[in-house]
Short mmCIF file of C-alpha atoms in Angstrom, two decimals:
data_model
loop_
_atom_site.label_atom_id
_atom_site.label_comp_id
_atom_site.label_asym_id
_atom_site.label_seq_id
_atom_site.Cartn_x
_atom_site.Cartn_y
_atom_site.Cartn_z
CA UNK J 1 69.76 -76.07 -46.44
CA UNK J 2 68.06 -78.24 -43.71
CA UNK J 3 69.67 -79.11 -40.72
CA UNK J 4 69.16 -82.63 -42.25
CA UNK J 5 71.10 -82.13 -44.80
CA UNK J 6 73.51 -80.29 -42.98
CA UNK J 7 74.10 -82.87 -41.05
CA UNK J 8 74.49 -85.77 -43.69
CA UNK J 9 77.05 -83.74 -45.55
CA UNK J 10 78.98 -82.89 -42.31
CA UNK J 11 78.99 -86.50 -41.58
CA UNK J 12 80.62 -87.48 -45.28
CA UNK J 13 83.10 -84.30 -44.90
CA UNK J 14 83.77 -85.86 -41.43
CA UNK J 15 84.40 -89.48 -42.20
CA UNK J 16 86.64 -88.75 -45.50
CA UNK J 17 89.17 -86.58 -42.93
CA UNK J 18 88.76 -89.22 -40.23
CA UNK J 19 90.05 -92.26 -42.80
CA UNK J 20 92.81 -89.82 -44.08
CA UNK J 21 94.11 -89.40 -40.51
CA UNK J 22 93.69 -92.44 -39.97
CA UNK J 23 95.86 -93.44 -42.70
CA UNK J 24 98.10 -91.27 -42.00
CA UNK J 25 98.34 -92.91 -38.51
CA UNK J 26 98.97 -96.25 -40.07
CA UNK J 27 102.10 -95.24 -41.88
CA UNK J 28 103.70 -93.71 -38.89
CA UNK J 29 102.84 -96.87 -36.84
CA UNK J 30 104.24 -98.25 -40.09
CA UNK J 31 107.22 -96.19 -40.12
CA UNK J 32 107.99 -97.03 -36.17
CA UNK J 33 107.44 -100.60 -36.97
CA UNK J 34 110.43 -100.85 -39.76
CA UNK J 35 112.23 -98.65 -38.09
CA UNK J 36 112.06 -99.60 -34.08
CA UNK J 37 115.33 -100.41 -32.94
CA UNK J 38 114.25 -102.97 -30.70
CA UNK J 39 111.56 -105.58 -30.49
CA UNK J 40 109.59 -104.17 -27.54
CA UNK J 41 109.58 -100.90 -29.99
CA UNK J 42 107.99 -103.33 -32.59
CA UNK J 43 106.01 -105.08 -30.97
CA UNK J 44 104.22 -101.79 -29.27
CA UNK J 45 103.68 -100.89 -33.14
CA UNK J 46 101.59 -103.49 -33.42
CA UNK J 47 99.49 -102.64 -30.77
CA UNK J 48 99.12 -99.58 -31.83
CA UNK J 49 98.53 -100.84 -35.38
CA UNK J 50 95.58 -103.10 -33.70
CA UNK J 51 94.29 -99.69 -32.13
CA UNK J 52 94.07 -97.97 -35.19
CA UNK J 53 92.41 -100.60 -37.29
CA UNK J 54 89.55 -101.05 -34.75
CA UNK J 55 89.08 -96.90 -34.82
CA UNK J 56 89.19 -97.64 -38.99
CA UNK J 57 86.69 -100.24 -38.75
CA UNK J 58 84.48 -98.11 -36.56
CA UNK J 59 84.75 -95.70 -39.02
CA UNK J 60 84.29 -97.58 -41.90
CA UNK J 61 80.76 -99.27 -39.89
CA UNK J 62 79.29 -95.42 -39.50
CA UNK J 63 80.04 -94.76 -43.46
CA UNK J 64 78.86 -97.84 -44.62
CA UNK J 65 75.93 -98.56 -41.98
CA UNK J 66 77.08 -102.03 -41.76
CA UNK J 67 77.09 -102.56 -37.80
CA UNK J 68 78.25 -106.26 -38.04
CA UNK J 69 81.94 -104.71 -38.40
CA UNK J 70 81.98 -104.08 -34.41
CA UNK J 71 82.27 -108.25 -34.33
CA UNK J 72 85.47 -107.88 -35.96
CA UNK J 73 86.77 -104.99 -34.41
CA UNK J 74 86.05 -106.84 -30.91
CA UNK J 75 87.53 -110.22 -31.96
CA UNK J 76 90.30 -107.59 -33.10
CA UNK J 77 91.10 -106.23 -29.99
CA UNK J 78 90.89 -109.79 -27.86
CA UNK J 79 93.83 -110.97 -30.74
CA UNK J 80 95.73 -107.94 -30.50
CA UNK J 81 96.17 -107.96 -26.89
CA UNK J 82 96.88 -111.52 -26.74
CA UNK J 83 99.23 -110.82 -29.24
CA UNK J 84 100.82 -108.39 -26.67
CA UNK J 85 100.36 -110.54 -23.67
CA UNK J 86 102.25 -112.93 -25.31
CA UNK J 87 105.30 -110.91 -27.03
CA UNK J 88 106.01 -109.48 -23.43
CA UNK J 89 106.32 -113.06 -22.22
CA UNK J 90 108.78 -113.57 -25.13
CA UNK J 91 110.56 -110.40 -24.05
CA UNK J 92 110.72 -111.63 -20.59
CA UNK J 93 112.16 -115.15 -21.27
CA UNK J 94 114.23 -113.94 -24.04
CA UNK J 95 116.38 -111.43 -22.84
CA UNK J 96 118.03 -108.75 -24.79
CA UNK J 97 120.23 -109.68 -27.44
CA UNK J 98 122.88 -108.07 -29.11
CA UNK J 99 120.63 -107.01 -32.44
CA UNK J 100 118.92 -104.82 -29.83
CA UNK J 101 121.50 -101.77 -31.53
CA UNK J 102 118.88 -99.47 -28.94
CA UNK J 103 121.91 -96.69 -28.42
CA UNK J 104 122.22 -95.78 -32.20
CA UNK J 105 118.32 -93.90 -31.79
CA UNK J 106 118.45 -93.06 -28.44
CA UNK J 107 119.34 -88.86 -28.51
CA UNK J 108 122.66 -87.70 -26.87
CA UNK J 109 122.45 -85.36 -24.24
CA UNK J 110 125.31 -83.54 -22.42
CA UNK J 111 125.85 -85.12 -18.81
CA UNK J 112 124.56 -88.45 -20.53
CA UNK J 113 125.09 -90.93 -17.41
CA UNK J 114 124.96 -94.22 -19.89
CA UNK J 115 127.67 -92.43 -22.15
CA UNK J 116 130.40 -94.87 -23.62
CA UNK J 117 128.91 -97.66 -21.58
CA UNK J 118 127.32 -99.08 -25.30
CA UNK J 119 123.80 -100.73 -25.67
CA UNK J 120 123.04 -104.14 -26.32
CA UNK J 121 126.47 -105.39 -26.12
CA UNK J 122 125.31 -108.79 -24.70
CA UNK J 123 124.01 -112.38 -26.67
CA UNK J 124 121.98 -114.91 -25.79
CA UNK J 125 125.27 -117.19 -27.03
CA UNK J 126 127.32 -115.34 -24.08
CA UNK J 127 125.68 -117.63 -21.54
CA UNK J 128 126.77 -120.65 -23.46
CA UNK J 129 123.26 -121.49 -24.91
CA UNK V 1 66.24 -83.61 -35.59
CA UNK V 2 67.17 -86.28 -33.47
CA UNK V 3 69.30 -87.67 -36.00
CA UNK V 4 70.50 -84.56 -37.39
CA UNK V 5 72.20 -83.84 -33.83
CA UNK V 6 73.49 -87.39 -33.45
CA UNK V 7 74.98 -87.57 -36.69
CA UNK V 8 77.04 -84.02 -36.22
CA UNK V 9 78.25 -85.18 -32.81
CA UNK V 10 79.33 -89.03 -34.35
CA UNK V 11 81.00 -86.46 -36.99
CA UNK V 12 82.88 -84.68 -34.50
CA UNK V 13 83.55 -87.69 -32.35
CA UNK V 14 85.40 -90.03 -35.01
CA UNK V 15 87.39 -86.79 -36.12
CA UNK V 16 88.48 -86.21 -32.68
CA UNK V 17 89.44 -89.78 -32.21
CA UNK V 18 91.26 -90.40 -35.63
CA UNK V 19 92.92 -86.84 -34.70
CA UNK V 20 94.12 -88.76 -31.02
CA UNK V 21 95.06 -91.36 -33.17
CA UNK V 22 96.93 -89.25 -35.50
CA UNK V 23 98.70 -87.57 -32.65
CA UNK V 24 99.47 -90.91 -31.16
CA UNK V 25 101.42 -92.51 -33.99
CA UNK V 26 103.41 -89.33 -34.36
CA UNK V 27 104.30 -89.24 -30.68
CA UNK V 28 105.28 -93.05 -31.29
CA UNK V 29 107.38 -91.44 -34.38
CA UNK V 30 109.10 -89.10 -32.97
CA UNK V 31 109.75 -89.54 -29.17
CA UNK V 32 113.08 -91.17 -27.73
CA UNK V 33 112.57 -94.55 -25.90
CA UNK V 34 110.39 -96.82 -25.72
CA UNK V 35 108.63 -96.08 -22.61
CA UNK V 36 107.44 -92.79 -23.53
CA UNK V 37 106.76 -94.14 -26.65
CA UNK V 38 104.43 -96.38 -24.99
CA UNK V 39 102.65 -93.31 -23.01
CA UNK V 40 101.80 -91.99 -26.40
CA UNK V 41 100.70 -95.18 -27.83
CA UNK V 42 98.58 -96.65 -24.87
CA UNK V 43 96.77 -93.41 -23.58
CA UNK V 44 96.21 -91.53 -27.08
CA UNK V 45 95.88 -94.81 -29.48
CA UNK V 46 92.54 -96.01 -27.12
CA UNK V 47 91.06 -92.91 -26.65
CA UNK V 48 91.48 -92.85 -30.57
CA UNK V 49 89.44 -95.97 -31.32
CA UNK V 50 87.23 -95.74 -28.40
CA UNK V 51 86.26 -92.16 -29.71
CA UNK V 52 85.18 -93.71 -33.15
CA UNK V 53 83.80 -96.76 -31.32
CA UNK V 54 81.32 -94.52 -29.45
CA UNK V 55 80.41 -92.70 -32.48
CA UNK V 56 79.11 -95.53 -34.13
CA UNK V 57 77.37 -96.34 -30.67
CA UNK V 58 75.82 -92.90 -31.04
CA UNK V 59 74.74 -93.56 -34.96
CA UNK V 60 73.74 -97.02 -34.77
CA UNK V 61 70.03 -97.34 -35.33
CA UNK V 62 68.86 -100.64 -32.85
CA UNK V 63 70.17 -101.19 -29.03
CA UNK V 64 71.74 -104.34 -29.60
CA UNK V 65 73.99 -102.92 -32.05
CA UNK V 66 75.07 -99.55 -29.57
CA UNK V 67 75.47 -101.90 -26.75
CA UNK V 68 78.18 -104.04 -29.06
CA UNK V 69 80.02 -101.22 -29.54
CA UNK V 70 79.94 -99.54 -25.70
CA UNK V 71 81.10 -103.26 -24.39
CA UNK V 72 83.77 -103.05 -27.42
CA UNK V 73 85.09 -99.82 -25.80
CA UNK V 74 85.02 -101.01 -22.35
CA UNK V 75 87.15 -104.39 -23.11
CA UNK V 76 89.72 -102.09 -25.33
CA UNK V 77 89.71 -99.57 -21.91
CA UNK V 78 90.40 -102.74 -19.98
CA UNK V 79 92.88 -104.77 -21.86
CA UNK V 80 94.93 -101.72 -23.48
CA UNK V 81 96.59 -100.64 -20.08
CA UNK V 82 96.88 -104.40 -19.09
CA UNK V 83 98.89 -104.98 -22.46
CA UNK V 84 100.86 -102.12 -21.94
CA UNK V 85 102.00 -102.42 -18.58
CA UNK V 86 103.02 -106.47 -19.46
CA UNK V 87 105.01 -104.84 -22.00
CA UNK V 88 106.65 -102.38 -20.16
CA UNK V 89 107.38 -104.23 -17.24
CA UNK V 90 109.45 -107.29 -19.16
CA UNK V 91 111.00 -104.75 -21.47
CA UNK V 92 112.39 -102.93 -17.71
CA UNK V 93 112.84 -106.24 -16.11
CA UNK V 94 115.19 -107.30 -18.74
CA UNK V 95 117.30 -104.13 -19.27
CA UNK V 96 115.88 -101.99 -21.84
CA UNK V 97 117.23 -98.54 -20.65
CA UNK V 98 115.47 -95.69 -20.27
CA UNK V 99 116.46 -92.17 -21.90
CA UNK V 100 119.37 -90.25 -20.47
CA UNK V 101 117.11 -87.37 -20.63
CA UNK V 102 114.25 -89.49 -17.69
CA UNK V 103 114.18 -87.90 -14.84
CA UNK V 104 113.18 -90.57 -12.13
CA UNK V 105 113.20 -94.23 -11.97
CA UNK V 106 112.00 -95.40 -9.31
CA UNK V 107 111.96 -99.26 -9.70
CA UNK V 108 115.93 -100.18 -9.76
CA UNK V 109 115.13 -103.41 -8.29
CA UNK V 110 112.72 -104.93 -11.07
CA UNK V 111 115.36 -106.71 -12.75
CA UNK V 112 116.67 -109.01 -9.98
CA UNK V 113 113.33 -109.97 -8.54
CA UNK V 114 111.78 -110.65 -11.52
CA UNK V 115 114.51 -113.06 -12.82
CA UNK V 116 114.66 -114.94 -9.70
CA UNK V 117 110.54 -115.48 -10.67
CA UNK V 118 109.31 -118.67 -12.33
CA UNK V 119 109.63 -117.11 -16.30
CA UNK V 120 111.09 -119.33 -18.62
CA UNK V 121 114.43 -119.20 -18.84
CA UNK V 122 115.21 -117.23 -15.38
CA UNK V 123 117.94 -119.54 -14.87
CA UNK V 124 119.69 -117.08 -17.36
CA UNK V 125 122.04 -114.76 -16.14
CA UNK V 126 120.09 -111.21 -15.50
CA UNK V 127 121.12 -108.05 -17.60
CA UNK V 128 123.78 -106.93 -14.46
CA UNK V 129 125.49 -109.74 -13.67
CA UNK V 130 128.18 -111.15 -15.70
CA UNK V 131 127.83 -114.29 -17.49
CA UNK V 132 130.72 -116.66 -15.86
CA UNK V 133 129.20 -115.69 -12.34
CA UNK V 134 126.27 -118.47 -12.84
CA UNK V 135 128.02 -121.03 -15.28
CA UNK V 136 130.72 -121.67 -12.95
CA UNK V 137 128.84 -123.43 -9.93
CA UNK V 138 126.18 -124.66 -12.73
CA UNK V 139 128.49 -126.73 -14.55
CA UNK V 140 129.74 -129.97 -12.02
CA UNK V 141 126.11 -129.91 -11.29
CA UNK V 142 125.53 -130.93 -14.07
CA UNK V 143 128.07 -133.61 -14.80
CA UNK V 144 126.91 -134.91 -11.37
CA UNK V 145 123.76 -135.42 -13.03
CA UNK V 146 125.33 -137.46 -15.68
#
């Protein structure tokens, strides 16, 4: 066995673990997505879920050979932080509203200084809006 | 030979990243609030793609093509921190608490400056204050106005 072929085979062996990780990291992106309890926690899943399908197209580009992917994975990245940029404005102007149920995931811990104080007790209608 | 060596280290390079990306989503799984959340995602998640970026830099037969993907990896390493730190800053400013478990804060003030600002909708009461504190003197404004 060349070095050669070494080489080619390590490279299919490497690419088939890197999509199953990689798939892997989608459903727990996934997972945090459906799950988040509030919509900054959402809306950093789909960053993340951006990241990860730029590192699947690169991926996908060095199995396939087709190099024209990188287009897409930069036109990718440009949406997804726009995306971002954008949702944080939304965050800022919108305020926190009372579906934002952020205590029920946050852990308890003994001398817990926000204990009995509740989360997200406060609506947008509170302000008369 | 060349190519033989390339091709093992673009193996190795897009398993490391999809590992860091691996790693990454299960930090964003399983960690408490959304802040540290965020460390996992930001830091990890672009090392992750820029990892498998640079492999196909490294496997890519013609310059052009490389050079796509470095400049690909140097706008991710540029807008990913921006994107986070947008995000973390409104989610602070309007009263997204941290853990009980965080051990320093050290911006209290975030939320009053930043509401006083020119955002849309600043005019709303901030996540402190009590609601009736700003409607009261806002209201005969308004029917001045009228």
């Amino acid at each position: 066995m060349t070095l050669s072929d070494f080489s080619r085979t390590f490279l299919e062996v490497c690419v088939d673990l890197s999509l199953a990780l990689l798939g892997i990291a989608f459903f727990l992106t996934i997972a945090r997505i459906v799950l988040g309890p509030t919509l900054p926690d959402r809306v950093l899943g789909l960053d993340m879920l951006t990241s990860v399908a730029i590192g699947f197209i690169a991926v996908i580009g060095i199995d396939t050979g087709f190099v024209l992917y990188v287009d897409i994975a930069i036109a990718l990245g440009l949406v997804g932080f726009l995306a971002t940029v954008a949702f944080a404005r939304f965050i800022l102007a919108r305020g926190k509203t009372g579906d934002d149920s952020e205590r029920q995931d946050l852990r308890d811990m003994d001398d817990d200084p926000f204990a009995g104080k509740g989360g997200g007790n406060r609506t947008v209608t509170e302000d008369g809006r | 030979m060349i190519d033989a060596v390339l091709s093992i280290l673009a193996g190795l390079l897009i398993l490391a990243g999809s590992l860091f990306a691996a790693v990454a989503a299960f930090g964003m799984l399983r960690l408490p609030d959304l802040y540290t959340r965020m460390h996992a995602a930001s830091k990890a998640g672009s090392v992750g793609s820029g990892m498998a970026l640079m492999a196909l830099a490294l496997v890519s037969h013609s310059g052009p093509e490389a050079l796509r993907a470095i400049a690909a990896i140097a706008f991710f390493l540029l807008t990913a921190p921006l994107s986070a730190h947008l995000l973390a800053k409104a989610a602070y400013a309007v009263g997204y608490r941290m853990w009980p478990g965080s051990v320093l804060d050290e911006m209290p003030k975030l939320a009053v400056t930043t509401r006083q600002s020119d955002t849309p909708g600043s005019d709303r009461p901030g996540p402190e204050r009590p609601a009736p504190d700003r409607r009261a003197p806002a209201a005969p404004e308004r029917r001045e106005g009228d």
